[in-house]
Coordinates of C-alpha atoms in Angstrom, one line a residue:
M218 CA -24.2 22.9 -10.5
R219 CA -22.7 20.1 -8.5
R220 CA -21.2 21.4 -5.2
L221 CA -19.5 18.6 -3.3
V222 CA -20.0 20.3 0.1
L223 CA -23.6 20.2 1.0
L224 CA -25.7 22.4 3.3
G225 CA -29.2 22.2 4.8
L226 CA -31.3 19.1 4.8
M227 CA -34.3 20.9 6.3
G228 CA -36.9 22.9 4.6
L229 CA -36.3 25.6 7.2
S230 CA -34.5 28.9 7.4
T231 CA -31.0 28.2 8.8
T232 CA -30.3 31.9 9.7
A233 CA -33.4 33.7 10.8
C234 CA -34.5 31.5 13.7
T235 CA -32.8 30.6 17.0
E236 CA -35.7 28.6 18.5
E237 CA -36.4 25.0 17.7
P238 CA -38.8 24.8 14.8
I239 CA -42.2 23.2 15.2
V240 CA -42.2 20.1 13.1
V241 CA -45.5 19.1 11.6
E242 CA -45.7 15.3 11.4
P243 CA -47.5 13.9 8.4
N244 CA -51.0 12.6 9.0
V245 CA -50.6 8.9 9.4
T246 CA -54.2 8.2 8.4
E247 CA -53.7 9.7 4.9
Q248 CA -53.2 7.4 2.0
P249 CA -51.4 8.4 -1.2
L250 CA -53.6 9.4 -4.1
C251 CA -51.2 7.8 -6.5
P252 CA -49.6 4.7 -4.8
E253 CA -47.5 3.9 -7.9
L254 CA -45.7 7.2 -7.5
V255 CA -44.8 6.9 -3.9
V256 CA -41.1 7.7 -3.4
Q257 CA -39.2 4.4 -2.8
G258 CA -36.2 4.5 -0.4
G259 CA -35.9 6.2 3.0
L260 CA -33.6 8.9 4.3
E261 CA -30.2 7.8 5.5
D262 CA -28.8 9.2 8.8
V263 CA -28.5 12.9 8.3
T264 CA -25.0 13.1 9.7
S265 CA -23.6 10.4 7.4
A266 CA -25.4 11.9 4.4
M267 CA -23.9 15.3 5.0
A268 CA -20.4 13.8 5.5
V269 CA -20.2 12.2 2.1
G270 CA -17.8 14.1 0.0
T271 CA -17.3 17.0 2.4
A272 CA -13.9 18.5 2.9
A273 CA -14.1 18.4 6.7
S274 CA -14.8 14.7 6.9
A275 CA -11.8 12.8 8.3
L276 CA -10.1 10.0 6.5
R277 CA -11.7 6.7 6.9
G278 CA -10.2 3.7 8.6
D279 CA -7.5 1.5 7.1
T280 CA -8.8 -1.9 7.9
P281 CA -8.4 -4.0 4.8
A282 CA -11.5 -6.0 3.7
S283 CA -11.5 -9.6 2.5
D284 CA -12.5 -10.5 -1.1
A285 CA -15.1 -13.1 -2.0
N286 CA -12.6 -15.9 -1.4
G287 CA -11.6 -14.6 2.1
R288 CA -8.3 -13.2 0.9
Q289 CA -6.8 -10.0 2.1
R290 CA -4.4 -7.8 0.2
V291 CA -1.0 -7.7 1.9
L292 CA 2.5 -6.6 1.3
V293 CA 5.1 -9.3 1.9
R294 CA 8.7 -8.3 2.5
F295 CA 11.4 -10.9 2.0
R296 CA 14.9 -10.9 3.4
K297 CA 17.5 -9.0 1.4
Q298 CA 19.3 -11.0 -1.3
T299 CA 22.2 -9.6 -3.3
G300 CA 24.8 -10.9 -5.8
V301 CA 24.4 -13.7 -8.3
R302 CA 21.7 -15.5 -6.2
A303 CA 19.3 -12.6 -6.3
A304 CA 17.7 -13.4 -9.7
A305 CA 17.4 -17.1 -8.9
M306 CA 15.9 -16.3 -5.5
S307 CA 13.4 -14.0 -7.1
R308 CA 12.0 -16.8 -9.3
Q309 CA 11.9 -19.2 -6.3
R310 CA 9.9 -16.7 -4.4
E311 CA 7.3 -16.4 -7.1
Q312 CA 7.1 -20.2 -7.4
K313 CA 6.7 -20.4 -3.6
V314 CA 3.7 -18.1 -3.5
Q315 CA 2.1 -19.8 -6.5
R316 CA 2.3 -23.2 -4.7
L317 CA 0.7 -21.6 -1.7
G318 CA -2.2 -20.5 -3.9
A319 CA -1.7 -16.8 -3.5
S320 CA -2.7 -14.2 -6.0
M321 CA 0.2 -12.0 -6.9
K322 CA -0.4 -8.5 -8.2
Y323 CA 3.1 -7.0 -8.1
H324 CA 6.6 -8.2 -7.5
W325 CA 9.4 -5.7 -7.0
P326 CA 12.6 -7.8 -6.8
S327 CA 14.8 -4.8 -6.2
M328 CA 12.8 -4.0 -3.1
D329 CA 12.3 -7.7 -2.0
L330 CA 8.6 -6.9 -1.9
M331 CA 5.4 -8.6 -3.2
A332 CA 1.8 -7.4 -3.2
L333 CA -0.3 -10.6 -2.7
S334 CA -3.8 -11.6 -1.8
L335 CA -3.8 -14.2 1.0
T336 CA -6.3 -15.9 3.3
P337 CA -5.4 -15.7 7.0
E338 CA -4.3 -19.3 6.9
E339 CA -2.0 -18.6 3.9
Q340 CA -0.6 -15.6 5.7
A341 CA 0.1 -17.8 8.8
Q342 CA 1.8 -20.4 6.6
L343 CA 3.9 -17.9 4.7
A344 CA 5.0 -16.2 8.0
Q345 CA 6.7 -19.4 9.0
D346 CA 9.1 -19.2 6.0
P347 CA 12.5 -18.0 7.2
D348 CA 12.9 -16.0 4.0
V349 CA 9.9 -13.8 4.9
A350 CA 10.8 -10.7 6.9
S351 CA 7.3 -9.3 7.3
I352 CA 3.7 -9.5 6.3
K353 CA 1.5 -6.4 6.6
P354 CA -1.8 -5.1 5.3
D355 CA -1.8 -3.4 1.9
R356 CA -2.8 -0.1 3.5
V357 CA -5.9 1.7 2.2
V358 CA -5.6 5.2 0.8
H359 CA -8.4 7.6 0.1
A360 CA -9.2 10.5 -2.2
L361 CA -8.8 13.7 -0.1
G362 CA -13.5 15.9 -6.4
T363 CA -14.3 5.2 -25.7
S364 CA -11.5 5.3 -27.7
P365 CA -8.0 4.2 -26.7
L366 CA -5.8 6.8 -25.1
L367 CA -2.9 8.3 -27.1
P368 CA 0.3 6.2 -26.7
V369 CA 2.9 7.5 -24.3
S370 CA 5.3 7.8 -27.2
S371 CA 3.0 10.5 -28.8
L372 CA 4.5 13.9 -29.4
L373 CA 4.2 16.1 -26.4
A374 CA 1.4 18.4 -27.3
A375 CA 1.2 22.2 -27.2
P376 CA -2.1 23.4 -25.9
G377 CA -5.1 22.0 -27.9
T378 CA -6.2 25.6 -28.5
T379 CA -4.4 28.9 -27.7
T380 CA -7.3 31.3 -28.0
G381 CA -10.2 31.6 -25.5
N382 CA -11.7 34.2 -23.3
P383 CA -10.5 35.8 -20.1
S384 CA -13.8 34.9 -18.5
E385 CA -12.4 31.3 -18.3
Y386 CA -9.9 32.5 -15.7
T387 CA -11.3 31.3 -12.4
W388 CA -10.5 33.1 -9.1
A389 CA -8.2 30.3 -8.2
V390 CA -6.1 30.5 -11.4
K391 CA -5.8 34.2 -10.8
M392 CA -4.8 33.8 -7.2
V393 CA -1.8 31.7 -8.2
Q394 CA -0.8 34.2 -10.9
A395 CA -1.0 31.6 -13.7
N396 CA -2.9 33.6 -16.3
A397 CA -0.7 36.7 -15.6
L398 CA 2.2 34.5 -16.7
W399 CA 0.9 33.1 -20.0
D400 CA -1.6 35.9 -20.9
F401 CA 0.0 39.0 -19.6
N402 CA -2.2 41.4 -21.5
N403 CA -5.4 39.5 -20.5
D404 CA -6.7 39.2 -24.1
G405 CA -7.7 35.5 -23.9
V406 CA -4.7 34.3 -26.0
L407 CA -1.7 32.4 -24.8
D408 CA 1.3 34.7 -25.3
P409 CA 3.9 33.3 -27.7
G410 CA 6.9 32.1 -25.9
A411 CA 5.4 32.5 -22.4
P412 CA 5.7 29.4 -20.1
N413 CA 2.4 27.5 -20.2
G414 CA 3.6 24.0 -19.2
S415 CA 4.4 22.9 -22.7
G416 CA 6.9 20.0 -22.9
I417 CA 6.2 18.9 -19.3
K418 CA 4.4 15.7 -18.3
V419 CA 2.4 15.8 -15.1
C420 CA 1.2 12.4 -13.8
I421 CA -2.1 12.4 -12.0
V422 CA -2.3 9.6 -9.5
D423 CA -6.0 9.5 -8.7
S424 CA -9.4 8.1 -9.5
G425 CA -9.0 8.2 -13.3
I426 CA -10.5 10.7 -15.7
D427 CA -13.1 11.4 -18.3
K428 CA -10.7 11.1 -21.2
N429 CA -13.3 12.5 -23.7
H430 CA -13.9 15.7 -21.8
P431 CA -13.5 18.6 -24.3
E432 CA -11.3 20.5 -21.9
L433 CA -8.9 17.6 -21.3
A434 CA -8.8 15.3 -24.3
A435 CA -6.0 17.2 -26.1
A436 CA -3.8 17.2 -23.0
I437 CA -3.8 13.4 -22.3
V438 CA -0.8 11.5 -23.6
G439 CA -1.0 8.2 -21.7
G440 CA -2.7 6.3 -19.0
K441 CA -2.9 3.1 -17.0
D442 CA -5.5 1.6 -14.7
F443 CA -4.0 0.0 -11.6
V444 CA -7.4 -0.9 -10.2
D445 CA -8.7 -2.9 -13.1
D446 CA -5.2 -3.8 -14.5
D447 CA -5.8 -2.4 -18.0
E448 CA -4.7 0.5 -20.1
D449 CA -7.9 2.6 -19.8
P450 CA -7.9 4.8 -16.7
E451 CA -11.5 6.0 -17.1
D452 CA -13.2 6.9 -13.8
K453 CA -15.9 4.1 -14.1
D454 CA -16.7 0.9 -12.4
A455 CA -16.9 -2.5 -14.0
N456 CA -20.5 -1.8 -15.1
G457 CA -19.6 1.5 -16.7
K458 CA -21.0 3.7 -14.0
W459 CA -19.1 6.9 -13.4
G460 CA -17.2 7.3 -10.2
G461 CA -17.0 10.5 -8.1
G462 CA -15.2 12.6 -10.7
H463 CA -12.3 13.4 -8.3
G464 CA -9.5 12.7 -10.8
T465 CA -11.3 14.7 -13.6
H466 CA -11.6 17.7 -11.3
V467 CA -7.9 17.5 -10.4
A468 CA -6.9 17.2 -14.1
G469 CA -8.9 20.3 -15.1
T470 CA -7.2 22.4 -12.5
I471 CA -3.9 21.5 -14.0
A472 CA -4.4 21.5 -17.7
A473 CA -8.0 22.4 -18.9
Q474 CA -7.7 24.0 -22.3
L475 CA -8.5 27.5 -23.4
G476 CA -11.6 27.8 -25.6
S477 CA -12.6 24.2 -25.3
A478 CA -15.9 24.6 -23.4
G479 CA -18.1 21.7 -22.4
N480 CA -21.7 22.1 -21.2
V481 CA -21.9 24.9 -18.6
N482 CA -24.7 25.4 -15.9
P483 CA -26.7 28.4 -17.2
N484 CA -28.1 29.2 -13.7
D485 CA -24.8 30.7 -12.5
D486 CA -24.1 34.0 -14.3
T487 CA -20.6 34.1 -12.7
L488 CA -19.5 31.1 -14.8
S489 CA -18.0 31.6 -18.3
P490 CA -20.0 30.0 -21.1
Q491 CA -16.5 29.1 -22.4
G492 CA -15.8 26.8 -19.5
M493 CA -12.5 27.3 -17.6
V494 CA -8.8 26.9 -18.1
G495 CA -6.1 25.1 -16.0
V496 CA -3.0 26.5 -14.4
A497 CA -0.8 25.0 -17.0
P498 CA -2.8 24.6 -20.2
G499 CA 0.2 23.5 -22.2
A500 CA 1.2 20.6 -19.9
S501 CA 0.7 17.0 -21.0
L502 CA -1.1 14.6 -18.7
L503 CA -0.4 11.0 -17.7
I504 CA -3.3 9.4 -15.9
A505 CA -2.7 6.7 -13.3
R506 CA -5.9 5.3 -11.9
V507 CA -5.3 4.0 -8.3
L508 CA -8.7 4.9 -6.7
D509 CA -11.9 3.0 -7.4
E510 CA -15.3 4.6 -7.9
R511 CA -15.7 5.1 -4.2
G512 CA -12.4 7.0 -3.9
D513 CA -10.5 4.1 -2.2
G514 CA -7.2 2.6 -3.2
R515 CA -4.2 0.5 -2.0
T516 CA -0.6 1.3 -1.2
S517 CA 0.7 -1.2 -3.6
D518 CA -1.2 0.4 -6.5
V519 CA 0.2 3.8 -5.5
I520 CA 3.7 2.4 -5.4
A521 CA 3.2 0.8 -8.9
A522 CA 1.7 4.0 -10.2
V523 CA 4.4 6.4 -9.2
K524 CA 7.0 4.1 -10.5
W525 CA 5.1 4.0 -13.8
C526 CA 4.9 7.8 -13.9
K527 CA 8.7 8.1 -13.7
E528 CA 9.1 5.4 -16.4
Q529 CA 6.8 7.4 -18.7
G530 CA 8.9 10.6 -18.3
A531 CA 6.8 12.5 -15.8
K532 CA 8.5 15.4 -14.2
I533 CA 5.7 15.8 -11.6
A534 CA 3.4 13.4 -9.9
S535 CA 0.3 14.9 -8.4
L536 CA -1.4 12.9 -5.6
S537 CA -4.6 14.2 -4.1
L538 CA -4.9 11.2 -1.8
G539 CA -3.5 9.8 1.3
S540 CA -3.6 7.7 4.5
P541 CA -3.2 8.8 8.2
N542 CA -0.6 6.1 8.6
P543 CA 2.9 6.0 7.0
D544 CA 4.2 3.0 5.2
E545 CA 8.0 2.3 5.1
D546 CA 7.9 0.7 1.7
E547 CA 6.0 3.5 0.2
Q548 CA 8.3 6.0 1.8
A549 CA 11.3 4.3 0.3
V550 CA 9.8 4.4 -3.1
F551 CA 9.1 8.2 -3.0
A552 CA 12.6 8.8 -1.7
A553 CA 14.1 6.8 -4.5
L554 CA 12.0 8.6 -7.1
W555 CA 13.0 12.0 -5.6
D556 CA 16.6 10.9 -5.7
E557 CA 17.8 13.7 -3.4
G558 CA 16.2 16.3 -5.8
R559 CA 17.6 14.8 -9.0
G560 CA 14.5 12.8 -9.9
M561 CA 10.7 13.3 -10.0
L562 CA 8.8 16.0 -7.9
S563 CA 5.9 14.4 -6.0
V564 CA 3.2 16.8 -4.8
A565 CA 0.5 15.6 -2.4
A566 CA -2.4 16.8 -0.3
S567 CA -1.9 17.5 3.4
G568 CA -5.3 16.1 4.4
N569 CA -8.8 17.3 5.3
A570 CA -9.1 16.4 9.0
G571 CA -7.9 19.8 10.3
E572 CA -10.8 20.3 12.7
T573 CA -10.0 17.0 14.5
A574 CA -6.3 16.6 13.9
T575 CA -3.8 16.7 16.7
P576 CA -0.3 18.3 16.3
D577 CA 1.0 14.9 15.5
S578 CA -1.6 14.0 12.9
K579 CA -0.3 13.7 9.4
V580 CA -1.3 12.3 6.1
Y581 CA 1.0 10.3 3.9
P582 CA 2.6 10.5 1.3
A583 CA 2.4 14.3 1.9
A584 CA 4.3 14.0 5.2
Y585 CA 7.3 12.1 3.8
P586 CA 10.4 14.4 3.5
S587 CA 10.7 13.6 -0.2
V588 CA 7.2 14.8 -1.0
L589 CA 5.9 18.4 -1.2
A590 CA 2.9 18.8 1.1
V591 CA 0.1 21.2 0.0
G592 CA -2.6 22.7 2.2
A593 CA -5.6 24.8 1.2
V594 CA -6.5 28.5 1.4
T595 CA -9.8 30.3 0.8
S596 CA -10.5 32.9 -1.8
T597 CA -10.0 35.5 0.9
E598 CA -6.6 34.1 1.8
K599 CA -7.8 32.6 5.1
H600 CA -7.1 29.1 6.5
P601 CA -10.1 26.8 6.0
K602 CA -10.6 24.7 9.2
F603 CA -10.5 21.4 7.3
S604 CA -7.0 21.9 5.9
Q605 CA -4.3 20.0 7.9
G606 CA -1.0 21.6 8.5
G607 CA 2.2 20.9 10.4
D608 CA 5.9 21.5 10.2
H609 CA 6.1 19.4 7.1
L610 CA 3.7 21.7 5.2
S611 CA 5.4 23.3 2.3
L612 CA 2.8 25.4 0.4
V613 CA -0.9 26.3 0.2
A614 CA -3.1 26.9 -2.8
P615 CA -6.9 27.5 -3.5
G616 CA -8.9 24.6 -2.0
Q617 CA -12.3 25.8 -1.2
S618 CA -15.2 26.0 -3.8
V619 CA -12.8 25.4 -6.6
Y620 CA -14.5 25.2 -10.1
S621 CA -13.1 22.6 -12.5
T622 CA -13.9 19.9 -14.9
Y623 CA -16.2 17.0 -14.1
P624 CA -17.2 13.8 -16.0
G625 CA -19.3 14.9 -19.0
G626 CA -23.0 15.5 -18.2
Q627 CA -22.7 14.2 -14.6
S628 CA -22.9 17.5 -12.7
P629 CA -26.7 18.2 -12.4
Y630 CA -28.3 21.6 -12.9
A631 CA -31.9 22.7 -13.4
E632 CA -33.6 24.2 -16.5
L633 CA -36.8 25.9 -15.3
T634 CA -39.0 27.7 -17.8
A635 CA -42.4 29.3 -17.1
G636 CA -44.3 31.7 -19.3
G637 CA -41.6 31.4 -22.0
K638 CA -38.9 32.7 -19.6
F639 CA -35.9 30.9 -18.1
Y640 CA -35.7 31.2 -14.3
T641 CA -32.5 30.7 -12.2
S642 CA -32.8 27.8 -9.8
S643 CA -30.7 25.2 -8.0
V644 CA -31.3 21.5 -8.4
L645 CA -31.4 19.4 -5.2
D646 CA -29.0 16.5 -4.7
F647 CA -30.0 12.9 -5.6
V648 CA -32.6 13.8 -8.3
P649 CA -32.7 12.1 -11.7
F650 CA -31.7 13.5 -15.1
E651 CA -35.3 13.9 -16.3
T652 CA -37.6 16.6 -17.8
H653 CA -41.3 17.1 -17.1
E654 CA -43.8 19.7 -18.5
G655 CA -47.1 20.2 -16.8
T656 CA -49.6 22.4 -15.1
L657 CA -48.2 24.3 -12.0
I658 CA -50.2 23.6 -8.9
D659 CA -49.9 25.4 -5.6
C660 CA -49.2 22.8 -2.9
G661 CA -48.6 25.3 -0.1
L662 CA -46.1 23.9 2.4
G663 CA -46.5 20.4 1.1
N664 CA -47.1 19.1 4.6
S665 CA -49.7 16.5 3.8
M666 CA -50.8 14.0 1.2
R667 CA -53.8 16.3 0.4
S668 CA -51.9 19.6 0.0
C669 CA -52.2 19.9 -3.8
P670 CA -55.8 21.0 -4.9
G671 CA -56.6 19.7 -8.3
A672 CA -53.8 17.1 -8.2
T673 CA -54.1 14.3 -10.7
C674 CA -52.2 11.0 -11.1
E675 CA -51.7 12.0 -14.8
G676 CA -49.1 14.4 -13.6
F677 CA -48.4 18.0 -12.8
V678 CA -45.6 20.3 -11.5
A679 CA -45.9 21.0 -7.8
Y680 CA -44.9 24.3 -6.2
V681 CA -44.2 24.2 -2.4
D682 CA -43.0 26.8 0.0
R683 CA -40.0 26.3 2.2
G684 CA -40.8 25.7 5.9
D685 CA -42.2 23.4 8.7
I686 CA -40.9 20.1 7.4
K687 CA -38.0 18.6 5.6
F688 CA -37.6 19.0 1.9
A689 CA -37.7 15.2 1.5
D690 CA -41.0 15.0 3.3
K691 CA -42.5 17.8 1.1
V692 CA -41.4 16.0 -2.0
K693 CA -42.8 12.6 -0.8
N694 CA -46.1 14.2 0.0
V695 CA -46.6 15.9 -3.4
R696 CA -45.2 13.0 -5.3
S697 CA -47.8 10.7 -3.7
Q698 CA -50.5 13.1 -5.2
G699 CA -49.1 12.8 -8.8
A700 CA -46.3 15.4 -9.0
R701 CA -43.8 14.6 -11.7
A702 CA -41.6 17.6 -10.8
V703 CA -41.2 19.9 -7.8
I704 CA -40.3 23.6 -7.4
I705 CA -39.4 24.7 -3.8
G706 CA -39.7 28.4 -3.1
N707 CA -37.0 29.8 -0.7
N708 CA -38.2 32.0 2.2
D709 CA -34.8 33.3 3.5
P710 CA -32.9 35.8 1.3
A711 CA -29.7 34.9 3.2
D712 CA -29.8 31.5 1.4
D713 CA -30.6 32.9 -2.1
E714 CA -27.1 32.9 -3.4
A715 CA -26.2 29.3 -2.5
L716 CA -29.6 27.4 -2.3
A717 CA -27.5 24.5 -1.3
F718 CA -30.4 22.2 -0.3
T719 CA -30.5 18.4 -0.3
L720 CA -33.0 15.6 -0.2
G721 CA -30.5 13.7 2.1
S722 CA -30.2 10.3 0.3
R723 CA -30.8 8.4 -2.9
A724 CA -34.5 7.4 -3.6
S725 CA -36.9 7.4 -6.5
W726 CA -37.2 11.2 -6.4
P727 CA -38.7 13.3 -9.3
P728 CA -36.8 16.3 -10.6
V729 CA -36.6 18.9 -7.8
T730 CA -35.3 22.5 -7.9
S731 CA -35.3 25.5 -5.5
I732 CA -35.8 29.1 -6.5
P733 CA -34.6 32.3 -4.7
T734 CA -37.0 34.5 -2.8
T735 CA -36.8 37.1 -5.7
A736 CA -38.3 34.6 -8.1
V737 CA -41.1 33.3 -5.9
P738 CA -43.7 35.9 -6.8
F739 CA -43.1 35.4 -10.5
I740 CA -43.4 31.6 -10.3
R741 CA -46.5 31.8 -8.1
A742 CA -48.0 34.0 -10.8
Q743 CA -47.8 30.9 -13.1
F744 CA -50.3 28.8 -11.1
G745 CA -52.6 27.0 -13.6
Q746 CA -50.2 27.5 -16.4
T747 CA -47.8 25.1 -18.1
V748 CA -44.2 25.1 -16.8
R749 CA -41.2 22.9 -17.7
L750 CA -38.6 21.6 -15.3
G751 CA -35.6 19.5 -16.5
V752 CA -32.5 18.2 -14.8
K753 CA -29.6 18.4 -17.2
G754 CA -25.9 17.6 -16.8
S755 CA -23.0 20.0 -16.8
D756 CA -19.3 19.1 -17.4
Y757 CA -18.1 21.2 -14.5
A758 CA -18.4 21.2 -10.7
Y759 CA -17.3 23.0 -7.5
S760 CA -15.3 21.0 -5.0
T761 CA -13.5 21.6 -1.8
G762 CA -10.5 20.1 0.0
T763 CA -6.7 19.9 0.0
S764 CA -7.2 17.6 -3.0
M765 CA -8.2 20.7 -5.0
A766 CA -5.2 22.7 -3.7
T767 CA -2.6 20.1 -4.7
P768 CA -3.1 20.4 -8.5
H769 CA -2.6 24.1 -8.4
V770 CA 0.9 23.6 -7.1
S771 CA 1.5 20.8 -9.6
G772 CA 0.4 23.1 -12.4
V773 CA 2.7 26.0 -11.2
A774 CA 5.6 23.5 -11.0
A775 CA 4.9 22.6 -14.6
L776 CA 5.0 26.3 -15.5
V777 CA 8.4 26.8 -13.8
W778 CA 9.9 23.7 -15.4
S779 CA 8.7 24.7 -18.9
S780 CA 10.4 28.1 -18.4
R781 CA 13.7 26.3 -17.5
P782 CA 13.6 22.6 -18.6
S783 CA 17.2 22.1 -17.3
L784 CA 16.1 22.6 -13.7
T785 CA 16.1 19.6 -11.3
A786 CA 13.2 18.6 -9.1
G787 CA 15.1 19.9 -6.0
Q788 CA 15.6 23.3 -7.7
V789 CA 11.9 23.5 -8.7
R790 CA 10.8 22.8 -5.2
D791 CA 13.2 25.4 -3.8
I792 CA 12.0 28.0 -6.3
L793 CA 8.3 27.3 -5.4
E794 CA 9.0 27.7 -1.7
K795 CA 11.2 30.8 -2.0
S796 CA 8.7 32.6 -4.3
A797 CA 5.6 31.8 -2.2
R798 CA 3.7 34.8 -0.8
D799 CA 3.8 34.7 3.0
L800 CA 0.3 34.6 4.6
V801 CA -0.8 35.3 8.1
D802 CA -4.3 34.5 9.5
S803 CA -5.0 36.5 12.6
G804 CA -7.6 33.9 13.6
E805 CA -5.0 31.2 13.9
P806 CA -2.7 31.4 16.9
T807 CA 0.2 29.4 15.2
S808 CA 0.0 31.5 12.0
V809 CA 3.0 33.9 12.1
E810 CA 5.2 35.7 9.6
G811 CA 7.6 33.4 7.8
K812 CA 7.1 29.6 7.5
D813 CA 4.4 28.3 9.8
P814 CA 2.4 25.1 10.3
I815 CA -0.8 26.8 8.8
F816 CA 0.5 28.0 5.5
G817 CA 3.9 26.6 5.2
Y818 CA 6.1 28.9 3.1
G819 CA 2.9 30.6 1.8
L820 CA 0.7 30.8 -1.3
V821 CA 2.2 29.4 -4.5
Q822 CA 2.9 32.2 -7.0
A823 CA 3.5 31.4 -10.7
Q824 CA 4.9 34.8 -11.9
K825 CA 7.2 35.1 -8.9
A826 CA 8.4 31.5 -9.3
V827 CA 9.4 32.0 -12.9
E828 CA 11.2 35.1 -12.0
E829 CA 13.0 33.3 -9.3
A830 CA 13.9 30.5 -11.7
K831 CA 16.0 32.9 -13.8
K832 CA 18.5 33.0 -10.9
Y833 CA 19.2 29.3 -11.4

C-alpha cells in the first residue's frame, strides 16, 4: 500500500532505544560476488528524501524558471480600456506582443490581462509601452495525493452503480456523515431519493486523473488539460509516465462509486475488497488539469481553469493547491465567479505548513474572502500539526491517512508466499514492480558482502534481520551476492502495524518487503525452501494533507446542493458553516468553543447540513 507520509530510513528500532546505535561500516576490502547485480544509484540526502510528499513539508518557493529559450512565464496587465475602442485595442495588443516575439498562452480582454512567455529583454521592452500597467511573474502554485472523455454535453449521470458493501465506507466518509445520508440503513445500497450528489457538477482543479479507474470512469463528464493544452486531463507527462496521483486521490474522495472495486492491497485486512466510496457517489466530475507530474502549476492556468469550470456548469470548484502569496488578478477572478454568493462555490486547501507558519501565514486561493478555506482533522478529531489555520479558516475535514483512489496499478504492495501460504508484509518505497521465486537464504543482519552463506549469482531470496545498519545498505550487500528479492524481518513490535520503512531514494533495487515480528519465526522456518516475492500494484493509496480534507467538503457541498438544487452558492456555504460540529482541541491554546483559527466553524457534517438546508 502506498502511504505518502514516510517513516524510518534506518534498519533500527525507532522506539526501544534512546542511545545512539552503533553503526557497522561495510568492509571496504570486500568485493561483490556478483558485480553485475550491484545496486546502481546512491542515497539522496535523508531529510530531502523524507520531505517528498509529506504533509508537513512547507510550500516551495515561487521563483519562476526560464524555458529552453530563456523565456519566463509572466502576467501582463494593460491599462483599462472601455467603450467602442476596447475591441480594437484588444486586437492591437495581440499584434503588439506577436511582433515582440512573445508566446501568448491566454488573453482575457475583459480583464486587460495576458499570460505571456517573455525573455528578460522582451519584458524590459514591453515595460516601456505606455499601455502596459504592470508585468509580474506567473506565480507558481503547488499541490498541497485511452479513450476520449465523455463530452461535457453528456447527460449528467446517476451513480454508475447503486449497490455495494458497507465495508467500502471509510472512516473519513463516516466522520462527515455522508453514508448516513444516502445509506441510512447501512445495507450497502443507495437509498432511493436520498441526496447523493446526483445532478451536481464538481470541477476538480488539480493534477489530472486516471480517467479509466473503475471507481471514477462513470463519474467523469468532461475534462481539459491546461498544462499540455489539450482535451485529455490524464495525470501523465509527455512520455506517458504517471504523475503523483494527487488529482486521482482527490477525485475518489468526492465521487468514487459503490461496488466498482479496483485492485486492493491484500496485506491490509482493514481494507474492503470492494474498494471504497466517495462522499457524493452521484456527483459528476469535471477535470481541469493545472498541475504537472511534479505537482507544480501556474496562476494563469488556475485562472483559465476556474473560468472553464464555470462555463461547463460546475456548481463547485475543488482546489487542493495553493501558493503562500496572493495574486490580485487571481483574487478578482474568484470574486467574480463567486458573484457575491450567486455564482460558483470555490473550496480550497488551507495549506500544510502549520508547524512553521506564523499568524500571518496564509495560502491562496483559500485565504481569499470569496473562497471557502478547508483545514484538516485527524481520525480522533484532533488538530494535525501540519494543518494551517487562521481567521479565514471556514471548515475542517478528514486529512490524515485518508484512503482513496490512485492511478491504476501504481500503488505498490507485496505478495509474499512461503510454504504455500500468503504472509502479510509491507513493501518498501522505490522498489520495482517485479516478481522473483527462489531459495530463501539466511543473510543475518546483511551487514557485509559475505553475509549470505550459499549465495549464488544465479539468484535467491535473501532474508535479513532489522538492526545495525540502514535498510538500503543491507539490500546493497545482499544484492551484490546475487539476491533477486529481499525480506526484512522487523525486530520491534511497536512498528508491526505500520512497517513504514523506506530505502531512501530511487536506485536499481530488487523487490524488498518487510514482515512483522509475529511472522519472523514462520519465515525463518522456510530457510532452504522456495519462496516467492512479488511487488504488485494497487489502485488505492493513503495520503495526508489539507489537500485530502478539501474534497470532503466539496463532496458534502454537492450533497447539500443535490438535496435543494435551487440553493445559491452563498446559501450552501452558509449551511455548511452553520451545521458544522464544533471541535475543541485541548492541546491547542487558540482552540476554543465556537469559531476559532484551528477548526474554523468545525467539522463538516452532511446529515446536519441537509437538515439545515430544509430551512432555506
